[in-house]
């Protein structure tokens, strides 16, 4: 999977993409992440990338041209079409299902991060395929939302996590929350790890985990539980 990020603040990404699982996945060549500074494509002598909004109002708007030129610098030499995603509070709200669908649809994504009051609409009309929001609230920029997408998409790429199917057991993948997890010691502050997990009986462990998943989804996220029950009438 390849992800190109169009941003005015590439340094913001350094810790997230250069640590832990994402770092290893890049080292192994499973994912490629490129940072493109939109400011490098400004033709203004002061490298200006924003301007006052037509019609008045507070704040600045990111200009169309540097974004378009930055986009073209990626796509001019390509033979396949990447999916261009604009991170915006006006987009489709991101969740695990959106991540699962996205990862099946392409292997190359361009993430466009806005800042200030947003981006000149004309360049959005020209280059954007999808608009994604990370929730119904407004942040100062698209960089944190882009990091959320990079992280959640990367872990769905085969080989990024330890086990091939590791992500399939986790909360939300199949419409349920994950069962409780325990590690050593077997007793902590008088609380014991459930006996079944020490039994080595894999069938019973799986059964217990599924029951726990159902139980905690029902109590923590009744909306998810009702949806799961409707789709999986026999579970
Ligand atoms: C202050 S916001 C602009 C909001 C815009 N004026 C509006 O009301 O729709 C600046 C940038 O932050 C990003 N952003 C803010 N909230 C976001 C969210 N919930 N999800 C994704 N991106 C967001 C977008 O890239 C946006 O262009």
Coordinates of N, CA, C and O and ligand atoms in Angstrom, one line a residue, residues 62 86-91 112-119 132-143 145-146, ligand 1:
X62 N -7.0 28.0 2.0 CA -5.8 27.5 1.3 C -6.1 27.6 -0.2 O -7.1 27.2 -0.7
X86 N -10.0 13.7 0.8 CA -9.9 15.0 1.5 C -10.4 14.8 2.9 O -11.6 14.3 3.1
X87 N -9.6 15.1 4.0 CA -10.0 15.0 5.3 C -10.8 16.2 5.7 O -10.2 17.3 5.6
X88 N -12.1 16.1 6.0 CA -12.9 17.3 6.3 C -14.0 16.9 7.2 O -14.6 15.8 7.1
X89 N -14.4 17.9 8.1 CA -15.6 17.6 9.0 C -16.9 17.4 8.2 O -17.9 17.0 8.8
X90 N -16.8 17.7 6.9 CA -18.1 17.6 6.1 C -18.2 16.2 5.4 O -19.1 15.9 4.7
X91 N -17.1 15.3 5.6 CA -17.1 14.0 4.9 C -17.9 12.9 5.6 O -18.5 13.1 6.7
X112 N -5.3 14.4 1.5 CA -5.2 15.9 1.5 C -5.7 16.5 2.8 O -6.8 16.3 3.2
X113 N -4.7 17.2 3.4 CA -5.0 17.8 4.7 C -5.2 19.3 4.6 O -4.4 20.0 4.1
X114 N -6.4 19.7 5.0 CA -6.7 21.2 5.0 C -6.2 21.8 6.3 O -5.8 21.2 7.2
X115 N -6.2 23.2 6.3 CA -5.9 23.9 7.4 C -6.6 25.3 7.4 O -7.3 25.5 6.4
X116 N -6.5 26.1 8.4 CA -7.2 27.4 8.5 C -8.7 27.2 8.2 O -9.3 26.3 8.8
X117 N -9.3 28.0 7.3 CA -10.8 27.9 7.1 C -11.1 26.8 6.1 O -12.3 26.5 5.8
X118 N -10.1 26.1 5.6 CA -10.4 25.1 4.6 C -9.7 25.4 3.3 O -8.7 26.1 3.2
X119 N -10.2 24.8 2.2 CA -9.5 24.8 0.9 C -10.4 25.3 -0.2 O -11.7 25.1 -0.2
X132 N -13.6 12.4 3.9 CA -13.8 11.6 5.1 C -13.6 12.5 6.3 O -12.7 13.3 6.4
X133 N -14.5 12.3 7.3 CA -14.4 13.0 8.6 C -14.1 12.0 9.7 O -14.5 10.9 9.6
X134 N -13.3 12.4 10.7 CA -13.1 11.5 11.8 C -14.1 11.7 12.9 O -14.0 11.0 14.0
X135 N -15.1 12.5 12.7 CA -16.1 12.7 13.7 C -16.8 14.0 13.6 O -16.2 14.9 13.0
X136 N -17.9 14.2 14.3 CA -18.6 15.4 14.2 C -18.1 16.5 15.1 O -18.8 16.8 16.1
X137 N -16.9 16.9 14.9 CA -16.3 18.0 15.6 C -15.2 18.6 14.7 O -14.9 18.0 13.7
X138 N -14.8 19.8 15.0 CA -13.9 20.5 14.1 C -12.5 20.6 14.7 O -12.3 21.1 15.8
X139 N -11.5 20.2 14.0 CA -10.1 20.3 14.4 C -9.4 21.4 13.6 O -10.0 21.9 12.6
X140 N -8.2 21.8 14.0 CA -7.5 22.9 13.3 C -7.0 22.5 11.9 O -6.7 23.3 11.1
X141 N -6.7 21.2 11.8 CA -6.2 20.8 10.5 C -6.5 19.3 10.2 O -6.9 18.6 11.1
X142 N -6.2 18.9 9.0 CA -6.5 17.5 8.6 C -5.4 16.6 8.9 O -5.4 15.4 8.6
X143 N -4.3 17.0 9.6 CA -3.1 16.2 9.8 C -3.5 15.0 10.8 O -3.1 13.9 10.6
X145 N -6.5 13.8 11.6 CA -7.4 12.8 10.9 C -6.6 12.0 9.9 O -6.8 10.8 9.8
X146 N -5.6 12.6 9.2 CA -4.8 11.8 8.2 C -4.1 10.7 8.9 O -4.0 9.5 8.5
Ligands
LIG1 C1 -10.9 24.5 10.8 S1 -11.1 23.2 9.7 C2 -12.1 23.9 8.5 C3 -13.5 23.7 8.7 C4 -14.4 24.3 7.6 N1 -14.3 25.7 7.7 C5 -15.8 23.8 7.9 O1 -16.6 24.5 8.6 O2 -16.2 22.8 7.3 C6 -9.5 23.1 8.9 C7 -9.2 21.7 8.3 O3 -9.1 20.7 9.4 C8 -9.5 19.5 8.9 N2 -10.6 18.9 9.8 C9 -11.2 19.6 10.8 N3 -12.0 18.8 11.4 C10 -12.0 17.6 10.8 C11 -12.7 16.3 11.0 N4 -13.6 16.2 12.0 N5 -12.4 15.3 10.2 C12 -11.4 15.4 9.2 N6 -10.8 16.6 9.0 C13 -11.0 17.6 9.7 C14 -9.9 19.7 7.4 O4 -8.9 19.3 6.6 C15 -10.2 21.2 7.3 O5 -9.9 21.7 6.0

